PDB file of C-alpha atoms and ligand atoms in Angstrom:
ATOM      1  CA  MET A  42     -42.889  -1.600  51.525  1.00 90.00           C
ATOM      2  CA  ARG A  43     -42.822   1.658  49.571  1.00 93.00           C
ATOM      3  CA  HIS A  44     -39.120   1.210  48.864  1.00 95.00           C
ATOM      4  CA  ILE A  45     -39.659  -2.197  47.259  1.00 96.00           C
ATOM      5  CA  ILE A  46     -42.471  -0.855  45.135  1.00 97.00           C
ATOM      6  CA  GLU A  47     -40.175   1.919  43.933  1.00 97.00           C
ATOM      7  CA  MET A  48     -37.450  -0.627  43.168  1.00 97.00           C
ATOM      8  CA  ILE A  49     -39.908  -2.716  41.163  1.00 98.00           C
ATOM      9  CA  ASN A  50     -41.372   0.264  39.353  1.00 97.00           C
ATOM     10  CA  SER A  51     -37.999   1.577  38.256  1.00 97.00           C
ATOM     11  CA  ALA A  52     -36.775  -1.794  36.935  1.00 98.00           C
ATOM     12  CA  ASN A  53     -37.673  -3.316  33.603  1.00 98.00           C
ATOM     13  CA  LYS A  54     -35.770  -6.602  33.610  1.00 98.00           C
ATOM     14  CA  ILE A  55     -36.255  -8.435  36.896  1.00 98.00           C
ATOM     15  CA  ALA A  56     -34.760 -11.755  38.003  1.00 98.00           C
ATOM     16  CA  LEU A  57     -36.342 -13.932  40.691  1.00 98.00           C
ATOM     17  CA  ILE A  58     -34.310 -16.343  42.774  1.00 97.00           C
ATOM     18  CA  THR A  59     -34.822 -18.511  45.849  1.00 97.00           C
ATOM     19  CA  HIS A  60     -32.991 -21.092  47.935  1.00 95.00           C
ATOM     20  CA  THR A  61     -31.758 -24.455  46.721  1.00 93.00           C
ATOM     21  CA  LYS A  62     -34.105 -27.401  47.271  1.00 91.00           C
ATOM     22  CA  PRO A  63     -37.017 -24.962  47.163  1.00 95.00           C
ATOM     23  CA  ASP A  64     -40.054 -25.792  49.310  1.00 94.00           C
ATOM     24  CA  PRO A  65     -43.677 -24.969  48.405  1.00 97.00           C
ATOM     25  CA  ASP A  66     -43.353 -21.442  49.855  1.00 98.00           C
ATOM     26  CA  ALA A  67     -40.200 -20.728  47.851  1.00 98.00           C
ATOM     27  CA  ILE A  68     -41.712 -22.055  44.636  1.00 98.00           C
ATOM     28  CA  GLY A  69     -45.098 -20.432  45.268  1.00 98.00           C
ATOM     29  CA  SER A  70     -43.376 -17.090  45.991  1.00 98.00           C
ATOM     30  CA  VAL A  71     -41.314 -17.163  42.827  1.00 98.00           C
ATOM     31  CA  TRP A  72     -44.268 -17.918  40.571  1.00 98.00           C
ATOM     32  CA  ALA A  73     -46.723 -15.613  42.363  1.00 98.00           C
ATOM     33  CA  LEU A  74     -44.313 -12.714  41.899  1.00 98.00           C
ATOM     34  CA  TYR A  75     -43.528 -13.788  38.336  1.00 98.00           C
ATOM     35  CA  PHE A  76     -47.191 -13.614  37.306  1.00 98.00           C
ATOM     36  CA  ALA A  77     -47.692 -10.360  39.219  1.00 98.00           C
ATOM     37  CA  LEU A  78     -44.729  -8.678  37.523  1.00 98.00           C
ATOM     38  CA  LYS A  79     -46.005  -9.913  34.165  1.00 98.00           C
ATOM     39  CA  GLN A  80     -49.220  -7.976  34.868  1.00 98.00           C
ATOM     40  CA  LEU A  81     -46.993  -4.900  35.137  1.00 98.00           C
ATOM     41  CA  ASN A  82     -45.428  -5.784  31.750  1.00 98.00           C
ATOM     42  CA  LYS A  83     -41.995  -6.441  33.247  1.00 98.00           C
ATOM     43  CA  LYS A  84     -39.501  -8.742  31.612  1.00 98.00           C
ATOM     44  CA  VAL A  85     -39.076 -11.470  34.217  1.00 98.00           C
ATOM     45  CA  SER A  86     -36.690 -14.376  34.412  1.00 97.00           C
ATOM     46  CA  VAL A  87     -36.545 -17.075  37.054  1.00 97.00           C
ATOM     47  CA  PHE A  88     -33.412 -18.847  38.256  1.00 97.00           C
ATOM     48  CA  PHE A  89     -33.413 -22.245  39.941  1.00 95.00           C
ATOM     49  CA  GLU A  90     -30.589 -24.657  40.688  1.00 89.00           C
ATOM     50  CA  GLU A  91     -32.363 -27.538  39.030  1.00 90.00           C
ATOM     51  CA  PRO A  92     -35.738 -28.397  37.487  1.00 93.00           C
ATOM     52  CA  LEU A  93     -38.672 -28.309  39.913  1.00 93.00           C
ATOM     53  CA  PRO A  94     -40.427 -31.493  40.991  1.00 90.00           C
ATOM     54  CA  LYS A  95     -43.227 -32.386  38.570  1.00 91.00           C
ATOM     55  CA  ILE A  96     -45.865 -32.053  41.278  1.00 92.00           C
ATOM     56  CA  PHE A  97     -45.592 -28.255  40.990  1.00 95.00           C
ATOM     57  CA  ASP A  98     -46.707 -28.260  37.353  1.00 96.00           C
ATOM     58  CA  TYR A  99     -50.165 -27.110  38.499  1.00 96.00           C
ATOM     59  CA  LEU A 100     -48.632 -23.678  39.158  1.00 97.00           C
ATOM     60  CA  GLU A 101     -48.214 -23.511  35.358  1.00 95.00           C
ATOM     61  CA  PRO A 102     -44.555 -22.439  35.442  1.00 94.00           C
ATOM     62  CA  VAL A 103     -43.389 -20.647  32.297  1.00 96.00           C
ATOM     63  CA  ILE A 104     -40.484 -22.853  31.266  1.00 93.00           C
ATOM     64  CA  ASN A 105     -39.150 -20.385  28.656  1.00 95.00           C
ATOM     65  CA  ASP A 106     -38.246 -17.887  31.344  1.00 96.00           C
ATOM     66  CA  VAL A 107     -36.438 -20.329  33.627  1.00 96.00           C
ATOM     67  CA  TYR A 108     -32.637 -20.619  33.848  1.00 95.00           C
ATOM     68  CA  TYR A 109     -30.580 -23.200  35.677  1.00 93.00           C
ATOM     69  CA  ASN A 110     -27.324 -21.333  35.972  1.00 86.00           C
ATOM     70  CA  GLY A 111     -26.490 -17.856  37.162  1.00 88.00           C
ATOM     71  CA  THR A 112     -24.542 -16.523  34.193  1.00 89.00           C
ATOM     72  CA  ASN A 113     -27.429 -14.367  32.882  1.00 90.00           C
ATOM     73  CA  LEU A 114     -28.313 -13.095  36.329  1.00 94.00           C
ATOM     74  CA  LYS A 115     -26.253  -9.931  35.846  1.00 94.00           C
ATOM     75  CA  ASP A 116     -28.218  -8.971  32.707  1.00 95.00           C
ATOM     76  CA  ASN A 117     -31.063  -7.603  34.823  1.00 97.00           C
ATOM     77  CA  ASP A 118     -32.007  -4.299  36.439  1.00 97.00           C
ATOM     78  CA  LEU A 119     -33.116  -5.880  39.698  1.00 98.00           C
ATOM     79  CA  ILE A 120     -32.800  -9.231  41.441  1.00 97.00           C
ATOM     80  CA  ILE A 121     -35.457 -10.262  43.937  1.00 98.00           C
ATOM     81  CA  ALA A 122     -34.535 -13.101  46.290  1.00 97.00           C
ATOM     82  CA  LEU A 123     -37.477 -14.843  47.939  1.00 98.00           C
ATOM     83  CA  ASP A 124     -37.878 -16.895  51.119  1.00 97.00           C
ATOM     84  CA  ILE A 125     -34.199 -16.872  51.924  1.00 96.00           C
ATOM     85  CA  ALA A 126     -32.334 -15.880  55.103  1.00 93.00           C
ATOM     86  CA  ASN A 127     -28.773 -16.861  54.261  1.00 93.00           C
ATOM     87  CA  THR A 128     -26.944 -16.228  50.986  1.00 94.00           C
ATOM     88  CA  LYS A 129     -25.248 -19.591  51.477  1.00 93.00           C
ATOM     89  CA  LEU A 130     -28.572 -21.205  50.597  1.00 93.00           C
ATOM     90  CA  LEU A 131     -28.424 -19.663  47.127  1.00 94.00           C
ATOM     91  CA  GLY A 132     -25.948 -22.343  46.038  1.00 93.00           C
ATOM     92  CA  LYS A 133     -24.269 -21.443  42.778  1.00 92.00           C
ATOM     93  CA  LEU A 134     -26.418 -18.286  42.490  1.00 94.00           C
ATOM     94  CA  LYS A 135     -24.758 -16.859  45.591  1.00 94.00           C
ATOM     95  CA  GLU A 136     -21.789 -15.268  43.884  1.00 94.00           C
ATOM     96  CA  PRO A 137     -23.626 -13.483  41.077  1.00 94.00           C
ATOM     97  CA  TYR A 138     -26.237 -12.345  43.645  1.00 95.00           C
ATOM     98  CA  VAL A 139     -23.715 -10.925  46.103  1.00 95.00           C
ATOM     99  CA  LYS A 140     -21.878  -9.114  43.296  1.00 95.00           C
ATOM    100  CA  PHE A 141     -25.046  -7.581  41.881  1.00 96.00           C
ATOM    101  CA  LYS A 142     -25.677  -3.945  42.770  1.00 94.00           C
ATOM    102  CA  ASN A 143     -29.467  -3.718  42.873  1.00 97.00           C
ATOM    103  CA  SER A 144     -31.179  -6.475  44.813  1.00 97.00           C
ATOM    104  CA  VAL A 145     -33.847  -6.997  47.420  1.00 97.00           C
ATOM    105  CA  CYS A 146     -34.747  -9.984  49.554  1.00 97.00           C
ATOM    106  CA  ILE A 147     -38.366 -10.569  50.565  1.00 97.00           C
ATOM    107  CA  ASP A 148     -38.598 -13.055  53.400  1.00 97.00           C
ATOM    108  CA  HIS A 149     -40.107 -14.040  56.747  1.00 96.00           C
ATOM    109  CA  HIS A 150     -37.177 -15.784  58.473  1.00 93.00           C
ATOM    110  CA  PRO A 151     -36.046 -13.854  61.561  1.00 87.00           C
ATOM    111  CA  MET A 152     -32.385 -14.866  61.811  1.00 82.00           C
ATOM    112  CA  ARG A 153     -30.498 -13.527  58.873  1.00 85.00           C
ATOM    113  CA  LYS A 154     -27.138 -13.799  57.184  1.00 89.00           C
ATOM    114  CA  MET A 155     -27.596 -12.111  53.848  1.00 91.00           C
ATOM    115  CA  GLU A 156     -24.391 -10.671  52.483  1.00 90.00           C
ATOM    116  CA  ALA A 157     -25.933  -8.228  50.047  1.00 87.00           C
ATOM    117  CA  GLY A 158     -29.032  -6.351  49.056  1.00 91.00           C
ATOM    118  CA  TYR A 159     -31.893  -4.477  50.628  1.00 95.00           C
ATOM    119  CA  GLU A 160     -33.933  -6.669  52.962  1.00 95.00           C
ATOM    120  CA  PHE A 161     -37.667  -6.613  53.404  1.00 97.00           C
ATOM    121  CA  VAL A 162     -38.403  -9.013  56.247  1.00 96.00           C
ATOM    122  CA  VAL A 163     -41.777  -9.560  57.891  1.00 97.00           C
ATOM    123  CA  ASP A 164     -41.005 -12.183  60.479  1.00 93.00           C
ATOM    124  CA  ASN A 165     -44.572 -12.598  61.722  1.00 95.00           C
ATOM    125  CA  ALA A 166     -45.759 -13.572  58.236  1.00 97.00           C
ATOM    126  CA  CYS A 167     -46.601 -17.278  58.098  1.00 97.00           C
ATOM    127  CA  ALA A 168     -45.026 -17.569  54.649  1.00 98.00           C
ATOM    128  CA  THR A 169     -43.207 -15.413  52.132  1.00 98.00           C
ATOM    129  CA  THR A 170     -46.310 -15.638  49.957  1.00 98.00           C
ATOM    130  CA  GLU A 171     -48.207 -13.817  52.749  1.00 98.00           C
ATOM    131  CA  ILE A 172     -45.842 -10.838  52.335  1.00 98.00           C
ATOM    132  CA  LEU A 173     -46.395 -10.963  48.588  1.00 98.00           C
ATOM    133  CA  TYR A 174     -50.144 -11.088  49.135  1.00 98.00           C
ATOM    134  CA  ASP A 175     -49.945  -7.794  51.055  1.00 98.00           C
ATOM    135  CA  LEU A 176     -47.569  -6.330  48.483  1.00 98.00           C
ATOM    136  CA  PHE A 177     -49.931  -7.232  45.628  1.00 98.00           C
ATOM    137  CA  PHE A 178     -52.819  -5.626  47.504  1.00 97.00           C
ATOM    138  CA  THR A 179     -50.883  -2.375  47.851  1.00 97.00           C
ATOM    139  CA  MET A 180     -49.761  -2.510  44.216  1.00 97.00           C
ATOM    140  CA  GLU A 181     -53.303  -3.305  43.041  1.00 97.00           C
ATOM    141  CA  ILE A 182     -52.210  -6.512  41.344  1.00 98.00           C
ATOM    142  CA  LYS A 183     -55.180  -8.620  40.323  1.00 98.00           C
ATOM    143  CA  ILE A 184     -55.272 -11.904  42.244  1.00 98.00           C
ATOM    144  CA  THR A 185     -55.919 -14.260  39.357  1.00 98.00           C
ATOM    145  CA  LYS A 186     -56.667 -17.924  39.957  1.00 98.00           C
ATOM    146  CA  GLN A 187     -53.073 -18.663  38.996  1.00 98.00           C
ATOM    147  CA  ILE A 188     -51.631 -16.189  41.512  1.00 98.00           C
ATOM    148  CA  ALA A 189     -54.103 -17.398  44.160  1.00 98.00           C
ATOM    149  CA  ASN A 190     -52.821 -20.952  43.649  1.00 98.00           C
ATOM    150  CA  CYS A 191     -49.215 -19.834  44.087  1.00 98.00           C
ATOM    151  CA  ILE A 192     -49.926 -17.863  47.265  1.00 98.00           C
ATOM    152  CA  TYR A 193     -52.082 -20.604  48.731  1.00 98.00           C
ATOM    153  CA  THR A 194     -49.308 -23.142  48.015  1.00 98.00           C
ATOM    154  CA  GLY A 195     -46.852 -21.123  50.126  1.00 98.00           C
ATOM    155  CA  ILE A 196     -49.288 -20.756  52.997  1.00 98.00           C
ATOM    156  CA  VAL A 197     -50.269 -24.425  53.049  1.00 98.00           C
ATOM    157  CA  GLY A 198     -46.623 -25.477  52.789  1.00 96.00           C
ATOM    158  CA  ASP A 199     -45.242 -23.287  55.556  1.00 95.00           C
ATOM    159  CA  THR A 200     -48.144 -23.736  58.003  1.00 95.00           C
ATOM    160  CA  GLY A 201     -48.180 -27.519  57.532  1.00 91.00           C
ATOM    161  CA  ARG A 202     -51.721 -27.196  56.231  1.00 94.00           C
ATOM    162  CA  PHE A 203     -52.767 -24.725  58.950  1.00 96.00           C
ATOM    163  CA  LEU A 204     -51.377 -26.773  61.845  1.00 90.00           C
ATOM    164  CA  TYR A 205     -48.140 -25.040  62.893  1.00 87.00           C
ATOM    165  CA  SER A 206     -47.974 -22.225  65.424  1.00 86.00           C
ATOM    166  CA  ASN A 207     -47.485 -19.635  62.663  1.00 93.00           C
ATOM    167  CA  THR A 208     -51.159 -20.161  61.733  1.00 96.00           C
ATOM    168  CA  ASN A 209     -53.349 -17.287  62.897  1.00 97.00           C
ATOM    169  CA  ALA A 210     -56.500 -15.371  62.071  1.00 97.00           C
ATOM    170  CA  LYS A 211     -54.837 -13.655  59.126  1.00 98.00           C
ATOM    171  CA  THR A 212     -53.796 -17.013  57.671  1.00 98.00           C
ATOM    172  CA  PHE A 213     -57.422 -18.113  57.538  1.00 98.00           C
ATOM    173  CA  LYS A 214     -58.550 -14.745  56.233  1.00 98.00           C
ATOM    174  CA  MET A 215     -56.084 -15.066  53.356  1.00 98.00           C
ATOM    175  CA  ALA A 216     -57.160 -18.652  52.739  1.00 98.00           C
ATOM    176  CA  TYR A 217     -60.746 -17.428  52.585  1.00 98.00           C
ATOM    177  CA  GLU A 218     -59.861 -14.696  50.095  1.00 98.00           C
ATOM    178  CA  LEU A 219     -57.747 -17.037  47.984  1.00 98.00           C
ATOM    179  CA  ALA A 220     -60.525 -19.621  47.912  1.00 98.00           C
ATOM    180  CA  LYS A 221     -62.879 -16.875  46.745  1.00 98.00           C
ATOM    181  CA  ASN A 222     -60.359 -16.109  43.998  1.00 98.00           C
ATOM    182  CA  ASN A 223     -60.717 -19.706  42.818  1.00 98.00           C
ATOM    183  CA  ALA A 224     -57.563 -21.215  44.284  1.00 98.00           C
ATOM    184  CA  ASP A 225     -57.699 -25.000  43.928  1.00 98.00           C
ATOM    185  CA  ILE A 226     -57.728 -25.518  47.681  1.00 98.00           C
ATOM    186  CA  ASN A 227     -58.648 -29.194  47.787  1.00 96.00           C
ATOM    187  CA  PHE A 228     -56.202 -30.100  45.069  1.00 97.00           C
ATOM    188  CA  ILE A 229     -53.343 -28.186  46.717  1.00 97.00           C
ATOM    189  CA  ASN A 230     -54.149 -29.531  50.206  1.00 96.00           C
ATOM    190  CA  THR A 231     -53.917 -33.025  48.779  1.00 94.00           C
ATOM    191  CA  ILE A 232     -50.842 -32.543  46.653  1.00 92.00           C
ATOM    192  CA  LEU A 233     -48.916 -31.053  49.568  1.00 91.00           C
ATOM    193  CA  MET A 234     -49.723 -33.940  51.888  1.00 82.00           C
ATOM    194  CA  ASN A 235     -46.620 -35.732  53.026  1.00 69.00           C
ATOM    195  CA  LYS A 236     -46.052 -38.200  50.265  1.00 73.00           C
ATOM    196  CA  ILE A 237     -43.807 -40.956  51.540  1.00 86.00           C
ATOM    197  CA  THR A 238     -41.345 -42.331  49.022  1.00 89.00           C
ATOM    198  CA  LYS A 239     -39.701 -45.700  49.575  1.00 93.00           C
ATOM    199  CA  GLU A 240     -36.481 -43.880  50.549  1.00 95.00           C
ATOM    200  CA  LEU A 241     -38.299 -41.717  53.081  1.00 94.00           C
ATOM    201  CA  ALA A 242     -40.111 -44.758  54.496  1.00 96.00           C
ATOM    202  CA  LYS A 243     -36.743 -46.358  55.159  1.00 98.00           C
ATOM    203  CA  GLY A 244     -35.551 -43.088  56.682  1.00 98.00           C
ATOM    204  CA  ILE A 245     -38.582 -43.132  58.985  1.00 97.00           C
ATOM    205  CA  LYS A 246     -37.708 -46.709  59.920  1.00 98.00           C
ATOM    206  CA  ILE A 247     -34.237 -45.550  61.046  1.00 98.00           C
ATOM    207  CA  LEU A 248     -35.770 -42.515  62.750  1.00 98.00           C
ATOM    208  CA  PHE A 249     -38.052 -44.617  64.936  1.00 98.00           C
ATOM    209  CA  SER A 250     -35.420 -47.301  65.567  1.00 98.00           C
ATOM    210  CA  ASN A 251     -33.094 -44.712  67.086  1.00 98.00           C
ATOM    211  CA  LEU A 252     -35.481 -42.780  69.327  1.00 98.00           C
ATOM    212  CA  ASP A 253     -33.778 -41.602  72.498  1.00 98.00           C
ATOM    213  CA  PHE A 254     -36.137 -40.236  75.164  1.00 98.00           C
ATOM    214  CA  ARG A 255     -34.437 -37.894  77.646  1.00 97.00           C
ATOM    215  CA  GLY A 256     -37.246 -36.598  79.827  1.00 96.00           C
ATOM    216  CA  ASN A 257     -39.055 -33.931  77.868  1.00 96.00           C
ATOM    217  CA  ILE A 258     -36.405 -33.985  75.131  1.00 98.00           C
ATOM    218  CA  LEU A 259     -36.521 -36.488  72.299  1.00 98.00           C
ATOM    219  CA  PHE A 260     -33.602 -37.259  70.002  1.00 98.00           C
ATOM    220  CA  SER A 261     -33.206 -39.457  67.015  1.00 98.00           C
ATOM    221  CA  THR A 262     -30.077 -40.004  64.967  1.00 98.00           C
ATOM    222  CA  LEU A 263     -29.502 -41.215  61.440  1.00 98.00           C
ATOM    223  CA  SER A 264     -25.910 -42.236  60.807  1.00 98.00           C
ATOM    224  CA  LEU A 265     -24.182 -43.219  57.578  1.00 98.00           C
ATOM    225  CA  LYS A 266     -24.004 -46.725  59.019  1.00 97.00           C
ATOM    226  CA  ASP A 267     -27.809 -46.792  59.378  1.00 98.00           C
ATOM    227  CA  TYR A 268     -28.222 -45.561  55.825  1.00 98.00           C
ATOM    228  CA  LYS A 269     -25.836 -48.211  54.568  1.00 97.00           C
ATOM    229  CA  ILE A 270     -27.829 -50.982  56.253  1.00 97.00           C
ATOM    230  CA  GLU A 271     -31.032 -49.712  54.629  1.00 97.00           C
ATOM    231  CA  LYS A 272     -29.196 -49.211  51.319  1.00 97.00           C
ATOM    232  CA  ILE A 273     -30.404 -45.640  50.893  1.00 97.00           C
ATOM    233  CA  SER A 274     -28.646 -42.307  50.595  1.00 96.00           C
ATOM    234  CA  PRO A 275     -29.244 -39.782  53.400  1.00 96.00           C
ATOM    235  CA  VAL A 276     -32.686 -38.193  53.509  1.00 95.00           C
ATOM    236  CA  SER A 277     -33.419 -34.694  54.790  1.00 93.00           C
ATOM    237  CA  SER A 278     -33.973 -34.358  58.544  1.00 94.00           C
ATOM    238  CA  ALA A 279     -36.552 -31.649  57.796  1.00 90.00           C
ATOM    239  CA  ASP A 280     -38.605 -34.354  56.062  1.00 90.00           C
ATOM    240  CA  LEU A 281     -38.372 -36.580  59.141  1.00 95.00           C
ATOM    241  CA  ILE A 282     -38.886 -34.370  62.153  1.00 95.00           C
ATOM    242  CA  GLY A 283     -42.625 -33.984  61.541  1.00 91.00           C
ATOM    243  CA  TYR A 284     -43.069 -37.657  62.357  1.00 94.00           C
ATOM    244  CA  LEU A 285     -41.730 -37.061  65.858  1.00 96.00           C
ATOM    245  CA  THR A 286     -43.646 -33.962  66.822  1.00 93.00           C
ATOM    246  CA  ASP A 287     -46.892 -35.888  67.296  1.00 90.00           C
ATOM    247  CA  ILE A 288     -45.358 -37.858  70.162  1.00 95.00           C
ATOM    248  CA  GLU A 289     -46.921 -36.893  73.489  1.00 95.00           C
ATOM    249  CA  ASN A 290     -45.282 -35.313  76.551  1.00 96.00           C
ATOM    250  CA  ILE A 291     -42.220 -34.049  74.679  1.00 97.00           C
ATOM    251  CA  ASP A 292     -41.233 -30.386  74.555  1.00 97.00           C
ATOM    252  CA  ILE A 293     -38.111 -30.498  72.390  1.00 98.00           C
ATOM    253  CA  PHE A 294     -37.524 -32.681  69.334  1.00 98.00           C
ATOM    254  CA  ILE A 295     -34.157 -33.097  67.624  1.00 98.00           C
ATOM    255  CA  VAL A 296     -33.183 -35.176  64.600  1.00 98.00           C
ATOM    256  CA  LEU A 297     -29.459 -35.490  63.920  1.00 98.00           C
ATOM    257  CA  ASN A 298     -28.428 -36.526  60.482  1.00 98.00           C
ATOM    258  CA  GLU A 299     -25.036 -37.674  59.241  1.00 97.00           C
ATOM    259  CA  LYS A 300     -25.107 -36.658  55.603  1.00 93.00           C
ATOM    260  CA  SER A 301     -21.455 -37.300  54.966  1.00 95.00           C
ATOM    261  CA  LYS A 302     -18.715 -38.730  57.174  1.00 96.00           C
ATOM    262  CA  ASN A 303     -18.781 -36.877  60.542  1.00 96.00           C
ATOM    263  CA  LYS A 304     -20.709 -33.943  59.068  1.00 96.00           C
ATOM    264  CA  ILE A 305     -23.885 -33.620  61.074  1.00 97.00           C
ATOM    265  CA  SER A 306     -26.918 -31.516  60.274  1.00 96.00           C
ATOM    266  CA  ALA A 307     -30.012 -31.285  62.441  1.00 97.00           C
ATOM    267  CA  SER A 308     -33.632 -30.258  62.567  1.00 97.00           C
ATOM    268  CA  LEU A 309     -34.977 -28.925  65.866  1.00 97.00           C
ATOM    269  CA  ARG A 310     -38.554 -28.370  66.934  1.00 96.00           C
ATOM    270  CA  SER A 311     -40.160 -27.267  70.174  1.00 96.00           C
ATOM    271  CA  ASN A 312     -43.633 -26.627  71.507  1.00 91.00           C
ATOM    272  CA  ASN A 313     -44.633 -23.080  72.375  1.00 87.00           C
ATOM    273  CA  LYS A 314     -42.953 -23.280  75.780  1.00 94.00           C
ATOM    274  CA  TYR A 315     -39.339 -23.254  74.548  1.00 96.00           C
ATOM    275  CA  ASP A 316     -37.313 -21.188  72.097  1.00 96.00           C
ATOM    276  CA  ILE A 317     -35.275 -23.804  70.253  1.00 96.00           C
ATOM    277  CA  SER A 318     -33.600 -21.225  67.992  1.00 95.00           C
ATOM    278  CA  ILE A 319     -31.301 -20.360  70.921  1.00 96.00           C
ATOM    279  CA  VAL A 320     -29.946 -23.904  70.779  1.00 97.00           C
ATOM    280  CA  ALA A 321     -29.591 -23.783  67.001  1.00 96.00           C
ATOM    281  CA  LYS A 322     -27.705 -20.500  67.245  1.00 95.00           C
ATOM    282  CA  GLN A 323     -25.370 -21.903  69.907  1.00 95.00           C
ATOM    283  CA  PHE A 324     -24.271 -24.615  67.476  1.00 96.00           C
ATOM    284  CA  GLY A 325     -23.976 -22.381  64.432  1.00 94.00           C
ATOM    285  CA  GLY A 326     -27.477 -22.630  62.986  1.00 93.00           C
ATOM    286  CA  GLY A 327     -30.630 -20.580  63.184  1.00 90.00           C
ATOM    287  CA  GLY A 328     -34.312 -20.358  62.437  1.00 88.00           C
ATOM    288  CA  HIS A 329     -37.614 -19.762  64.153  1.00 87.00           C
ATOM    289  CA  LYS A 330     -38.442 -20.129  67.861  1.00 91.00           C
ATOM    290  CA  GLN A 331     -40.274 -23.384  67.307  1.00 92.00           C
ATOM    291  CA  ALA A 332     -38.506 -24.676  64.205  1.00 92.00           C
ATOM    292  CA  SER A 333     -34.774 -24.352  63.632  1.00 94.00           C
ATOM    293  CA  GLY A 334     -31.984 -26.054  61.796  1.00 94.00           C
ATOM    294  CA  LEU A 335     -28.278 -26.709  61.958  1.00 93.00           C
ATOM    295  CA  GLN A 336     -25.829 -27.437  59.178  1.00 88.00           C
ATOM    296  CA  GLU A 337     -22.399 -28.982  59.248  1.00 83.00           C
ATOM    297  CA  MET A 338     -21.528 -29.735  62.820  1.00 94.00           C
ATOM    298  CA  ILE A 339     -18.339 -31.742  62.710  1.00 95.00           C
ATOM    299  CA  GLY A 340     -17.905 -34.834  64.815  1.00 96.00           C
ATOM    300  CA  ASP A 341     -19.208 -38.226  65.784  1.00 97.00           C
ATOM    301  CA  ILE A 342     -23.004 -38.157  65.669  1.00 97.00           C
ATOM    302  CA  GLY A 343     -23.311 -39.652  69.162  1.00 97.00           C
ATOM    303  CA  GLU A 344     -20.964 -37.046  70.603  1.00 97.00           C
ATOM    304  CA  VAL A 345     -22.765 -34.224  68.844  1.00 97.00           C
ATOM    305  CA  LYS A 346     -25.986 -35.501  70.412  1.00 98.00           C
ATOM    306  CA  GLU A 347     -24.460 -35.528  73.889  1.00 98.00           C
ATOM    307  CA  ASN A 348     -23.083 -32.000  73.418  1.00 97.00           C
ATOM    308  CA  ILE A 349     -26.475 -30.675  72.413  1.00 98.00           C
ATOM    309  CA  TYR A 350     -28.178 -32.560  75.233  1.00 98.00           C
ATOM    310  CA  LYS A 351     -25.694 -31.174  77.735  1.00 98.00           C
ATOM    311  CA  TYR A 352     -26.249 -27.639  76.484  1.00 98.00           C
ATOM    312  CA  ILE A 353     -30.042 -27.943  76.613  1.00 97.00           C
ATOM    313  CA  SER A 354     -30.194 -29.514  80.047  1.00 96.00           C
ATOM    314  CA  ASN A 355     -27.806 -26.883  81.441  1.00 97.00           C
ATOM    315  CA  ASN A 356     -29.749 -24.018  79.873  1.00 97.00           C
ATOM    316  CA  LEU A 357     -33.347 -25.233  79.877  1.00 95.00           C
ATOM    317  CA  GLN A 358     -34.573 -22.322  82.004  1.00 95.00           C
ATOM    318  CA  SER A 359     -33.212 -19.729  79.602  1.00 95.00           C
ATOM    319  CA  LEU A 360     -34.982 -21.402  76.681  1.00 96.00           C
ATOM    320  CA  ILE A 361     -38.397 -20.827  78.248  1.00 96.00           C
ATOM    321  CA  ILE A 362     -40.361 -18.262  76.299  1.00 92.00           C
ATOM    322  CA  THR A 363     -41.526 -15.471  78.556  1.00 87.00           C
ATOM    323  CA  LYS A 364     -44.417 -13.422  77.271  1.00 71.00           C
TER     324      LYS A 364
HETATM  325 MN1   MN B 156     -41.054 -19.770  53.813  1.00 86.55          MN
END
């Protein structure tokens, strides 16, 4: 951590970036660090791919310091990438980031493919905002209500409101401290509830129509044909998989998603018995033991499903987590 603090201290103009389609942890991390660096009188700019959803307005983002393309990225002393494990997920910011000489990534994802920069990874942190919380403590940054809201947003987002297996005693301790620092806990808990749009509802309809129970493994598939029938464009499998994981007597959950012709992505989840990241890795993806993802498998969605099923059933023993 000392190295990051030195990097921050010796920079004046600092840029903050995160992955495309930023989730609450990514957005909370960016704005928490923005407000913290402002306390240190740094000149801070924030780079996103596109405007943030309106629901995050409560974080009071400073619109004047936000940029939507990477051309100014090089005009900084330091770039800090947040909540990102793979430079591919930087979208159009990838190139200027990789070329830049002085960068650091602060993140909690264990499997990494960053092509540049110093990496500060705490993979037992429930959220990137947890790492920032510890960093701010060390740097004696004042946890204002605004910063508390940002940090709490990341924690609530990445723990699924304190339900996922990354929730532990420290998570609640932080929540306690953030509540004491006037974080709007009820408001944030409510705003980060799964809001179901009409599109997502139709996605859920497809999801449940195509359930395929294979013993303790559960699949669902969403093909372009399904989407066409429902007259919607593909939704994100990460937004769907949570509807499956409440189903009883299943250990492994997989949603396969045909986002464009024969290009299949997937979200994988498991209970604490199995390490699903091994499966994700096998097919070119990655992630956490209990929550992983896959991008761009090529092929017929039904065949991709059978390939994954074959691999899992042949290797089930080696997926068991031994403690
Ligand atoms: Mn995160």
